[in-house]
Coordinates of C-alpha atoms in Angstrom, one line a residue:
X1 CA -10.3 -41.9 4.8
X2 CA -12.4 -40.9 8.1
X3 CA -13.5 -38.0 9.7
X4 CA -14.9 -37.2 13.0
X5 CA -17.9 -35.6 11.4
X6 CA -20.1 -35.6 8.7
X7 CA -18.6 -33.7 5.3
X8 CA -20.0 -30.6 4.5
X9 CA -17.5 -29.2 2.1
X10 CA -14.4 -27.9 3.5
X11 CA -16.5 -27.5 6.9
X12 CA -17.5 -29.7 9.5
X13 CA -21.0 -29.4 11.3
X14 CA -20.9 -28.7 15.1
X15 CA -22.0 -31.6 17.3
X16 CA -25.4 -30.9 18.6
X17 CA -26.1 -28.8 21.5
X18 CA -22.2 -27.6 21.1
X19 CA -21.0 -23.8 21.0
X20 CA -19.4 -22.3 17.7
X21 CA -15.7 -20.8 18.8
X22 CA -14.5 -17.8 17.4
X23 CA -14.5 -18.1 13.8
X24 CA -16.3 -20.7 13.0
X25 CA -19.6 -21.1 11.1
X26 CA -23.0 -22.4 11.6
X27 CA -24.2 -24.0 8.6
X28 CA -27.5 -25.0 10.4
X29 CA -29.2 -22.8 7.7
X30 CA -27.3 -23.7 4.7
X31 CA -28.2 -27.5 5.3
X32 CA -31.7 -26.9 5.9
X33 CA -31.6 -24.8 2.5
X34 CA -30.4 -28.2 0.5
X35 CA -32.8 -30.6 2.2
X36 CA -35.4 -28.5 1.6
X37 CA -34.4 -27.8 -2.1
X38 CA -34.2 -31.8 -2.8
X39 CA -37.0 -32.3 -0.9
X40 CA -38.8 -30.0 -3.7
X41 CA -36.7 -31.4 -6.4
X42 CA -37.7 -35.0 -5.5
X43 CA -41.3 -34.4 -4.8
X44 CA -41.8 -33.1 -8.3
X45 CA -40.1 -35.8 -10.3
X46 CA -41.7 -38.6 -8.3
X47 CA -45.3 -37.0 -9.1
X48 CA -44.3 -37.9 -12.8
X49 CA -44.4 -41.6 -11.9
X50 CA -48.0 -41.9 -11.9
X51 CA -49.4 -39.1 -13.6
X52 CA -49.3 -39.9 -16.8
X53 CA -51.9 -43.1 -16.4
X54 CA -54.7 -40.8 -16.4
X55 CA -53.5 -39.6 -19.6
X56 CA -52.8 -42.8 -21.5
X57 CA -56.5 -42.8 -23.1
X58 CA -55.7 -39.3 -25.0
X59 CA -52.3 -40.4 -25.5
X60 CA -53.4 -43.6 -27.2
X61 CA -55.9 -41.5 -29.4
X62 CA -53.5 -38.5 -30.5
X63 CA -50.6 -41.3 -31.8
X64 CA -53.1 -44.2 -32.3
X65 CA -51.8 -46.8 -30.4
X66 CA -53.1 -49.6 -29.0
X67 CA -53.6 -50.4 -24.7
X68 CA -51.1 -53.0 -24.9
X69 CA -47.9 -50.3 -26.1
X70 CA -49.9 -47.4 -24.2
X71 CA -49.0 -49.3 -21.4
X72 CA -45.1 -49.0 -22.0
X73 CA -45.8 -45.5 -20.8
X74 CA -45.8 -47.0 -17.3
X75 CA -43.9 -50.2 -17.4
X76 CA -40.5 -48.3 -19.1
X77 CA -40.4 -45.9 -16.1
X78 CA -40.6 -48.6 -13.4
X79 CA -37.8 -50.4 -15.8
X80 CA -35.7 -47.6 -15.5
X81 CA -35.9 -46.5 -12.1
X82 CA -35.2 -50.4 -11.3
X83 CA -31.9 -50.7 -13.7
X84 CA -30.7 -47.1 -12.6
X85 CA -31.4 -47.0 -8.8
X86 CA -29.1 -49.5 -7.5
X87 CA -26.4 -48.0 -9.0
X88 CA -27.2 -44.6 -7.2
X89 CA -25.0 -45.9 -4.4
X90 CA -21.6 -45.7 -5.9
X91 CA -22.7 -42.6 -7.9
X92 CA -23.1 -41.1 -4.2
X93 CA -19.6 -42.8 -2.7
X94 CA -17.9 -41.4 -6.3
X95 CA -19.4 -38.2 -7.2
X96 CA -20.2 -34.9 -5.2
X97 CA -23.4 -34.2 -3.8
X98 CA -23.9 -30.9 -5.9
X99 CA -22.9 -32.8 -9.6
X100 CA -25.2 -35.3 -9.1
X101 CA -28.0 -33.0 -8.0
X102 CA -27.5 -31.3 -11.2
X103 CA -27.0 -34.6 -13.2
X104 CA -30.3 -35.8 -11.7
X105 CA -32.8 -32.6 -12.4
X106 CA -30.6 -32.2 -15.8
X107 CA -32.0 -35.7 -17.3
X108 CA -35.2 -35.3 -15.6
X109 CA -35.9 -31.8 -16.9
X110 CA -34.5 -32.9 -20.9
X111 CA -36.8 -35.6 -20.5
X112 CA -39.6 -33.8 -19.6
X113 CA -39.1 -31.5 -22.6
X114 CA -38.6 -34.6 -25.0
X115 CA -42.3 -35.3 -23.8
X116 CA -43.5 -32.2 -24.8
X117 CA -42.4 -31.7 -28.2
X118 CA -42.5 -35.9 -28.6
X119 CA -43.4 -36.5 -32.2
X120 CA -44.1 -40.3 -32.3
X121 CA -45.0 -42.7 -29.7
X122 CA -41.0 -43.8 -29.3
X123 CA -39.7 -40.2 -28.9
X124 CA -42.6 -40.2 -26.1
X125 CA -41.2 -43.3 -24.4
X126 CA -37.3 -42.4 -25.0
X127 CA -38.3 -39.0 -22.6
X128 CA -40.1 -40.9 -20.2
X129 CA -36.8 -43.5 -19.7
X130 CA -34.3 -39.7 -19.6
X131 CA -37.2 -38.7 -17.0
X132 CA -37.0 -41.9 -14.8
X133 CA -32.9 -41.8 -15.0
X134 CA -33.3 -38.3 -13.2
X135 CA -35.8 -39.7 -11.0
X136 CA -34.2 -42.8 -9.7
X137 CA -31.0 -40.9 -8.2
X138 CA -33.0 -38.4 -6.6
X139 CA -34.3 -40.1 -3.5
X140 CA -31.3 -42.6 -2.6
X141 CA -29.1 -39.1 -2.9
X142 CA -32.2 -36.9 -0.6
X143 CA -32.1 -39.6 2.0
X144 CA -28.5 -40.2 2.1
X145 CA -28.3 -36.6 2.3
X146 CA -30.8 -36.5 5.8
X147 CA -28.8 -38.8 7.5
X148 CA -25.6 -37.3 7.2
X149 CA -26.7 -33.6 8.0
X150 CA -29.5 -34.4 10.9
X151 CA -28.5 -35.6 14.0
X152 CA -30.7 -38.4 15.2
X153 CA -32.3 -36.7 17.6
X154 CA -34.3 -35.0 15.6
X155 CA -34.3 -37.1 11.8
X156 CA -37.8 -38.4 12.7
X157 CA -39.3 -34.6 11.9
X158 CA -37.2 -34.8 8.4
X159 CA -37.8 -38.1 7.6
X160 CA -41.4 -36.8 7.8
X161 CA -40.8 -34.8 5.0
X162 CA -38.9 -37.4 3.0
X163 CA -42.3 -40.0 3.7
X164 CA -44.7 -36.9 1.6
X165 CA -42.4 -37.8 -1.5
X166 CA -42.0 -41.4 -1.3
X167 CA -45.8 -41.8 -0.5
X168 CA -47.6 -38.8 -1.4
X169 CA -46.6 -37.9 -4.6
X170 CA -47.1 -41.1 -6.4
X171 CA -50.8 -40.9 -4.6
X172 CA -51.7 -37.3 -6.0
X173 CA -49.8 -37.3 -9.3
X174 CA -53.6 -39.1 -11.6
X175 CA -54.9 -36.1 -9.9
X176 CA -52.6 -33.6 -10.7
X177 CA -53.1 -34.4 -14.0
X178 CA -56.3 -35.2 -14.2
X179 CA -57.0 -31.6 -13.3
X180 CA -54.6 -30.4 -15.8
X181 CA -56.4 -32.7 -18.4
X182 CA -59.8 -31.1 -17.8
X183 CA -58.6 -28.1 -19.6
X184 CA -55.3 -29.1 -21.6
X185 CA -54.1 -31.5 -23.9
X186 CA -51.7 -34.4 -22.6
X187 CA -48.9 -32.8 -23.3
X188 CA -49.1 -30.0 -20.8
X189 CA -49.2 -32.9 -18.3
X190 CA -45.0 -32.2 -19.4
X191 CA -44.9 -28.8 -20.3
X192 CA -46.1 -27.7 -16.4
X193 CA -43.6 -29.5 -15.0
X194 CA -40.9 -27.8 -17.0
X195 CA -40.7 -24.3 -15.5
X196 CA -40.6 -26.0 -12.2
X197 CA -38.1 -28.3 -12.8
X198 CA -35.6 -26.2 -14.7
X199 CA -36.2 -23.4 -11.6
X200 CA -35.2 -26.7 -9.5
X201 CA -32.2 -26.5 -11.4
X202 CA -31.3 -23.4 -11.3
X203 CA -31.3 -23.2 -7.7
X204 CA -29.4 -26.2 -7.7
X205 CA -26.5 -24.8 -9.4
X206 CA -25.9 -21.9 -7.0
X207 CA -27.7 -23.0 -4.0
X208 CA -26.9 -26.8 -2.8
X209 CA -23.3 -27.8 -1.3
X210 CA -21.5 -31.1 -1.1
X211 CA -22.3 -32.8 2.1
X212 CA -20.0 -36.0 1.3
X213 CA -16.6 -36.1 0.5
X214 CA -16.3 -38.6 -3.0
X215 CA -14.1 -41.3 -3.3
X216 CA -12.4 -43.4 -5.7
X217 CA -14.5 -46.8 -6.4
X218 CA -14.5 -48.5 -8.5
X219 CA -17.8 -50.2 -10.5
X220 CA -18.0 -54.0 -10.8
X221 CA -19.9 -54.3 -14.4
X222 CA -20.8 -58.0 -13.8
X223 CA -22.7 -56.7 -11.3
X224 CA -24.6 -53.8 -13.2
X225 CA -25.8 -56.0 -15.9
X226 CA -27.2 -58.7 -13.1
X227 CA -28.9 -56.1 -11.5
X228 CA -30.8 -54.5 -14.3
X229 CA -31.6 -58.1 -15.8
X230 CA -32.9 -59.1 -12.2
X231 CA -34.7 -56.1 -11.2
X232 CA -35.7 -55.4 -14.7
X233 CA -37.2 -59.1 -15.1
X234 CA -38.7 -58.9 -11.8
X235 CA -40.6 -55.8 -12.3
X236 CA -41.4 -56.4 -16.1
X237 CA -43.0 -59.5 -15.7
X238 CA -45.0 -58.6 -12.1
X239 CA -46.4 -55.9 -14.4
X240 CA -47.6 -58.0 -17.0
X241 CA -49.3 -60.5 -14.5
X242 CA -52.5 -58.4 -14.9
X243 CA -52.6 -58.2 -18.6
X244 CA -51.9 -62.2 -18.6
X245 CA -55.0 -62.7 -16.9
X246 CA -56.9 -61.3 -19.5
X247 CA -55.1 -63.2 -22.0
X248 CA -53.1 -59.8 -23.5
X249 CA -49.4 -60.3 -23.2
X250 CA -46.3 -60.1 -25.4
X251 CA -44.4 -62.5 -23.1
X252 CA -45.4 -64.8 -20.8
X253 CA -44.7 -63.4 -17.1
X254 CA -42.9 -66.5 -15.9
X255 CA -40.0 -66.3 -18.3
X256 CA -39.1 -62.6 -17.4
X257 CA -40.1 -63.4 -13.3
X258 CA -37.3 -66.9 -13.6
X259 CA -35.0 -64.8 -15.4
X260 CA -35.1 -62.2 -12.8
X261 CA -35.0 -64.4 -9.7
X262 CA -31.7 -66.3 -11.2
X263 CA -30.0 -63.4 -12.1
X264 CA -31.0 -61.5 -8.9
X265 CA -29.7 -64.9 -6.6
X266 CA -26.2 -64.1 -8.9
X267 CA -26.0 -60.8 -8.0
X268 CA -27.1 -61.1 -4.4
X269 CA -23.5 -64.0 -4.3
X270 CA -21.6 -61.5 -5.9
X271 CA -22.3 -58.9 -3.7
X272 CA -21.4 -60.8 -0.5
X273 CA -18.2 -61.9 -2.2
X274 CA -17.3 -58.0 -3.4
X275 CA -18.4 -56.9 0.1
X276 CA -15.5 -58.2 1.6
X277 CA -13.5 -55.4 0.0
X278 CA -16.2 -52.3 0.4
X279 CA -16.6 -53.5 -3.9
X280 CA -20.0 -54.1 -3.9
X281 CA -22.4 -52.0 -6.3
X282 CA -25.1 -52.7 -3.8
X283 CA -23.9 -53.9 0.5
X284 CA -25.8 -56.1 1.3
X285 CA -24.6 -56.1 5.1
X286 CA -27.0 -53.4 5.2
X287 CA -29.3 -56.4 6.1
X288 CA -27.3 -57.4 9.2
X289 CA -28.0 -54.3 10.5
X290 CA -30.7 -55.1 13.7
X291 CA -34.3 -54.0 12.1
X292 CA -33.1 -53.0 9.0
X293 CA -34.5 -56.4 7.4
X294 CA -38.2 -56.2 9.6
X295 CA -38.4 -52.3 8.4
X296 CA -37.8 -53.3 4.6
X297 CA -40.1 -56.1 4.8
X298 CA -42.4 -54.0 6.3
X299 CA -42.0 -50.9 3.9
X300 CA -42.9 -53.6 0.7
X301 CA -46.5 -54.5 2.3
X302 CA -46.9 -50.8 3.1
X303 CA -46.1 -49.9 -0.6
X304 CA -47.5 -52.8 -2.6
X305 CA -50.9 -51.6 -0.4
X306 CA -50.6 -47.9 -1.5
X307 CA -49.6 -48.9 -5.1
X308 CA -52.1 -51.5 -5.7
X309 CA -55.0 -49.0 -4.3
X310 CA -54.1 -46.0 -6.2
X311 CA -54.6 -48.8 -9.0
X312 CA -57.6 -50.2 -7.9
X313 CA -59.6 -47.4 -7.0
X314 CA -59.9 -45.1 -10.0
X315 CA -61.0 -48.3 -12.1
X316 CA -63.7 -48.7 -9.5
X317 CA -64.7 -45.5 -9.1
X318 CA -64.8 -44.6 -13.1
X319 CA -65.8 -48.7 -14.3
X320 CA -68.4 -49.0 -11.8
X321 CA -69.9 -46.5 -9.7
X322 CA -69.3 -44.6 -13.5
X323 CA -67.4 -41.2 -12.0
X324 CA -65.4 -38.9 -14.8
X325 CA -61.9 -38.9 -14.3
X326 CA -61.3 -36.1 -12.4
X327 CA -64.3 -37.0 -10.5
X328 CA -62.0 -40.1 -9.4
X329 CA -58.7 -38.4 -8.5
X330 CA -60.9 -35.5 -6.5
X331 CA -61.9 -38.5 -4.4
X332 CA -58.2 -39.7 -3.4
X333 CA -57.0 -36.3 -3.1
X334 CA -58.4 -35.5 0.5
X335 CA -56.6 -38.8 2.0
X336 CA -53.4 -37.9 0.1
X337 CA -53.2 -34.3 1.6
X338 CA -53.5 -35.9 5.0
X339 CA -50.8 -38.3 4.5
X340 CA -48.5 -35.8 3.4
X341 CA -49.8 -33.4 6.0
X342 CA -49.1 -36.0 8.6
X343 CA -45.6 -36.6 7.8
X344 CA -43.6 -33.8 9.8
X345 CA -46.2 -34.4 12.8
X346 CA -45.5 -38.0 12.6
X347 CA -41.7 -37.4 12.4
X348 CA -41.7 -34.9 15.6
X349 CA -43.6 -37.7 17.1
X350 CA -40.9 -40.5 16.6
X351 CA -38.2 -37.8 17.5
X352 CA -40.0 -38.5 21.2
X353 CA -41.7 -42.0 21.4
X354 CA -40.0 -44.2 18.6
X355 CA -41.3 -46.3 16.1
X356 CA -43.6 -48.8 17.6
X357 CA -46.5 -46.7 19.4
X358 CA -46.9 -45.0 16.0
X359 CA -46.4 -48.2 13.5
X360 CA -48.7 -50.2 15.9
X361 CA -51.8 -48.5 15.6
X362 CA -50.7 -47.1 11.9
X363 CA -50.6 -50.8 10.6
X364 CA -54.1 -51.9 12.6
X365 CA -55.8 -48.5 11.0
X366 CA -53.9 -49.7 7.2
X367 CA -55.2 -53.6 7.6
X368 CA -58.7 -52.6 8.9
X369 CA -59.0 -50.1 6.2
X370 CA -58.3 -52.6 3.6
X371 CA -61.1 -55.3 5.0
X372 CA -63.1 -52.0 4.7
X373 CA -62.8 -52.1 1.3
X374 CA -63.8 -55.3 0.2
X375 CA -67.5 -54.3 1.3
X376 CA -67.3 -51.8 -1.8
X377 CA -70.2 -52.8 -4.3
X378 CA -71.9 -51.3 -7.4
X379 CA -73.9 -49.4 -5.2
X380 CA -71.9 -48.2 -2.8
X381 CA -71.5 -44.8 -2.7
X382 CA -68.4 -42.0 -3.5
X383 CA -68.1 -41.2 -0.1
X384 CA -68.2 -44.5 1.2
X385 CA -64.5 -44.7 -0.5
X386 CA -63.3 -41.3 0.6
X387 CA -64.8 -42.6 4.0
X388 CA -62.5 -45.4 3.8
X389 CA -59.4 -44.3 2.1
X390 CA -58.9 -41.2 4.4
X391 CA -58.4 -43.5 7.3
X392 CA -56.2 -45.8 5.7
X393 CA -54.1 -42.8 4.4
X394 CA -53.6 -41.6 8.4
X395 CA -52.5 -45.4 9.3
X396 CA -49.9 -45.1 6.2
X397 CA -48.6 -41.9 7.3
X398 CA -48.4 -43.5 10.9
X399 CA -46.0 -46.2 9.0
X400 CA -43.8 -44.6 6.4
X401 CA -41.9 -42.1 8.2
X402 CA -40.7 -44.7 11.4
X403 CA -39.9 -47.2 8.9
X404 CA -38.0 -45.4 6.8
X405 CA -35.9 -43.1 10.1
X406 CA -35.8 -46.6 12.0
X407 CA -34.7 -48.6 9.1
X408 CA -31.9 -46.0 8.2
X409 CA -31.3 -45.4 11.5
X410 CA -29.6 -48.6 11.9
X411 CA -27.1 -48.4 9.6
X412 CA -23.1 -46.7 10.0
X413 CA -22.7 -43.8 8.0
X414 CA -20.5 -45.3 4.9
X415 CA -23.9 -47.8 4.7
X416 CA -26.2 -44.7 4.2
X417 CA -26.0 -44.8 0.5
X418 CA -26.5 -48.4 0.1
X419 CA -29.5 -48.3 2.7
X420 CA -30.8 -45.5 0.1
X421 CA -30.4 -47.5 -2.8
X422 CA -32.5 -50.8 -1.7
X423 CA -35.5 -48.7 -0.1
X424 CA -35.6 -47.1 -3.5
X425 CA -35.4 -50.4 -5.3
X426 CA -37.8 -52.0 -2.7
X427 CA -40.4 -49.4 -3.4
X428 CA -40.4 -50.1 -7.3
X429 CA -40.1 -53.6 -6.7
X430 CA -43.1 -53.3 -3.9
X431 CA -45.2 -51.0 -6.4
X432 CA -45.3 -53.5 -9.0
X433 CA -46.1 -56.2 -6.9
X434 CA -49.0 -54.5 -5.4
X435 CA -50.4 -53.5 -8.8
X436 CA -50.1 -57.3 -10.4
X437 CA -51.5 -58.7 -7.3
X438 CA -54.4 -56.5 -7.0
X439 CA -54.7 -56.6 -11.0
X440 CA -54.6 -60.1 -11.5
X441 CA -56.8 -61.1 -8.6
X442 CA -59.7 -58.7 -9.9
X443 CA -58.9 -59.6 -13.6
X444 CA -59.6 -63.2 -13.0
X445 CA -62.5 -62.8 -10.5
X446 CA -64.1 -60.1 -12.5
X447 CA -64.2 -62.8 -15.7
X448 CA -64.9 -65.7 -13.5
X449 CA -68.7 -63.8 -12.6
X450 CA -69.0 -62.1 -15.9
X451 CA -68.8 -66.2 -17.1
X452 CA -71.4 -67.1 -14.7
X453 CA -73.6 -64.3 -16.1
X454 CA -72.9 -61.5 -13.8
X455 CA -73.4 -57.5 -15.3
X456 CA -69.9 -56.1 -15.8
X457 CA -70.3 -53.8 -13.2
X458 CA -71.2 -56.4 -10.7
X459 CA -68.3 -58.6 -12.4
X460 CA -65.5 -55.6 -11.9
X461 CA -66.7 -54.8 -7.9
X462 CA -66.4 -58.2 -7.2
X463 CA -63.1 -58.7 -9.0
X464 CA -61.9 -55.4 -6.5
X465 CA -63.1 -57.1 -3.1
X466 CA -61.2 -60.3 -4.0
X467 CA -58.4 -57.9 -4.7
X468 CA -58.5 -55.7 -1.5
X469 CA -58.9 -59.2 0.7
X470 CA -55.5 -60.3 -0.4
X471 CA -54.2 -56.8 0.6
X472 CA -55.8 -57.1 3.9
X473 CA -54.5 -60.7 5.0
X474 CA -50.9 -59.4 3.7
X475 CA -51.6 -56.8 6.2
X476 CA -52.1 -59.2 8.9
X477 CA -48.8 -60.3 8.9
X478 CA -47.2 -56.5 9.1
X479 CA -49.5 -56.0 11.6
X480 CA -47.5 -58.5 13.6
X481 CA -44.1 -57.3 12.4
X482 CA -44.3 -53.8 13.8
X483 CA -43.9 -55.3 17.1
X484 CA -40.7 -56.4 16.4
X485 CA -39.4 -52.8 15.5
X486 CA -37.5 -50.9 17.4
X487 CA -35.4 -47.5 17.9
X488 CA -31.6 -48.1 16.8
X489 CA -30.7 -44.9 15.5
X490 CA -30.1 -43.8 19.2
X491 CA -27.3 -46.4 18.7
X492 CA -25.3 -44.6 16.0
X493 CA -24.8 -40.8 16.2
X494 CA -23.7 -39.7 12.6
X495 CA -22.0 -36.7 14.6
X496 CA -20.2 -38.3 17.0
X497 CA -19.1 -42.0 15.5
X498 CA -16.3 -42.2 12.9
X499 CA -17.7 -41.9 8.8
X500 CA -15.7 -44.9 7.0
X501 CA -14.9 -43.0 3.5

């Protein structure tokens, strides 16, 4: 089926800049009501990714575990979000906009509860997989719904608001609960979530509307079990690099790493066979799309950096220069405002000059900032690092909002959900990459000088700058790519071209 605009129920948006006849209605307002509601919705659940590391010590304490499970806390989530987000694509071609809002916030806000009350440690990790389920549709289904209500004239200003979830949230979630720590136990790291996200619910029910029109698909189960063995393996076994270093590990990272490549080369040729009649779980001919490839390649250096240094820092900052915990987060918190601060500004700004005036400098600013940081030492000072991450939060928030309008922005309308889908997976993917890159490099540097005789403290800084140099020659090479980015989304107006349904 196709339409001549974008579905909005049983009423079509007006073209922008045209007139409303008699009896028509501008629903301007309305859509600007359901961005803004999943923009709420998503920021929330995404702030659950990472705040429950700063509470893994008490967590560990309270149901006497050891590090080694603890850490499941973590690695189950990313599993999750890996096996359930590229699916999110035909849930969005199959299913109204408004059930799977519901559906989303629903598992995310039962899961939340289940970590409240959570008896044992596997009730605990059985909530935190009903969270991440919720979690993973919610951005693929947010973005897809951006770029089928804003024109592209003016998606760079939401897009800026869509950048404060993907990279903000994740930053100032160990804060979030590191404040909420200083006074409660771990568990109210769930229980304040709860009011918020069942609220999120609520106005879900009566407030969003269907902005696509579902259709029959179908769902090619070959292809769902590659993708959660390939993304799952991936993820699971970049995860455990850092505890192979130090010589923890259940199982070695190579056999879930081969088993994840294999199976993702399998799904990636079923795909392009299943393509060739719109059957694939995940279109790939997303990546034929001009920039679309450069501005995911791209978005995996940015996110591997932000990853690996909210990672990296709060073990610096608490191992060596010997800060409490929410002495640490306090320190991040500044750089993390400003990023998500910068995000509508940034947005307006690509609205009138495009992606690469804005990624240029942003990338420079990001790859500078991490050669800054391999100068950090056991006695460098606290606000040496706010000093430093501040900047390098302004270049990142000069990068995530082109790259995810440009990269979107490339695509036809019936491609938006699949675009979704791989950014989502590309940022979990990216995230653990980062954080066994960074973890591994300062595990094995950190022993290599505590062998030689250095103090741990010593031993652990210089395990970080080894760390932070690989991030900044990675960096090199985006630096380079943003110059090969540029403005398509000029070339497809979702209000004007033909949506394939």
């Amino acid at each position: 089926m196709t339409s001549t605009a974008p579905i909005t129920g049983s009423i079509p948006l007006a073209p922008p800049g045209a007139s409303l006849s008699a009896g028509e209605v501008d629903n301007s307002g309305r859509n600007r009501l359901v961005i803004a509601l999943m923009l709420a919705a998503t920021f929330v659940v995404f702030l659950n990714e990472t705040s429950l590391v700063v509470a893994i010590p008490r967590i560990m304490e309270d149901l006497n575990i050891e590090p080694s499970t603890a850490q499941w806390l973590s690695t189950s989530f990313m599993l999750t979000m890996a096996v359930v987000i590229p699916i999110t694509g035909f849930l969005i071609q199959r299913f109204t906009t408004r059930s799977i809002f519901i559906a989303a916030m629903s598992l995310f806000t039962a899961g939340t509860l289940l970590g409240a009350i959570a008896p044992t440690f596997f009730i605990l990790i059985l909530g935190r997989v009903i969270q991440a389920s919720g979690t993973a549709i919610m951005l693929p289904l947010l973005m897809t719904t951006v770029m089928t209500l804003v024109p592209p004239a003016t998606r760079g200003k939401t897009m800026g608001n869509v950048s404060i979830v993907m990279s903000m949230a994740p930053a100032v979630g160990p804060t979030v609960a590191g404040l909420v720590l200083a006074v409660f136990d771990w568990r109210w790291v769930f229980i304040v979530m709860i009011p918020i996200s069942v609220t999120a619910l609520m106005l879900g029910i009566t407030k969003v509307r269907n902005v696509t029109e579902p259709r029959k698909v179908s769902i090619d189960v070959l292809s769902v079990i590659l993708s959660a063995v390939a993304f799952a393996g991936l993820i699971y076994g970049l995860s455990s690099l850092g505890e192979s270093a130090s010589g923890e590990v259940l199982v070695a990272p190579a056999i879930p790493i081969i088993a994840g490549a294999v199976s993702l080369a399998l799904f990636i040729l079923r795909q392009l066979k299943l393509q060739k009649t719109d059957s694939a779980l995940l279109d790939l001919r997303t990546f034929a799309a001009s920039g679309f490839a450069i501005s995911i390649g791209l978005m995996m250096v940015m996110m591997a950096a932000l990853f690996g240094t909210i990672i990296l820092l709060p073990m610096f900052t608490q191992d060596v220069l010997g800060l409490e915990p929410i002495q640490s987060g306090l320190l991040v918190l500044p750089g993390s405002l400003i990023m998500g601060l910068l995000g509508p500004i940034v947005g307006r700004l690509y609205d009138k000059v495009g992606p690469r005036p804005l990624m240029i400098p942003g990338a420079i600013v990001v790859s500078a900032s991490l050669w800054s940081f391999t100068m950090l030492s056991e006695n460098s000072s606290a606000l040496m690092v706010v000093a430093i991450h501040v900047p390098m939060s302004i270049g990142l928030a000069f990068m995530f909002t082109p790259l995810f309008t440009s990269a979107l922005g490339t695509l036809k309308p019936h491609l938006y959900s699949h675009g979704s889908a791989t950014i989502g997976t590309v940022q979990q993917l990216a995230g653990a990459a980062g954080t066994a890159l960074f973890i591994a490099l300062l595990t094995v540097q950190s022993v290599a000088l505590a062998a030689e005789g250095a103090p741990d403290t010593e031993a652990l800084a210089g395990g970080v700058r080894l760390a932070f140099m690989a991030g900044g020659v990675i960096s090199l090479f985006a630096v380079v790519a943003t110059f090969f980015v540029k403005r398509n989304d000029a070339d497809v107006d979702a209000d004007a071209a033909p949506v394939a349904h």
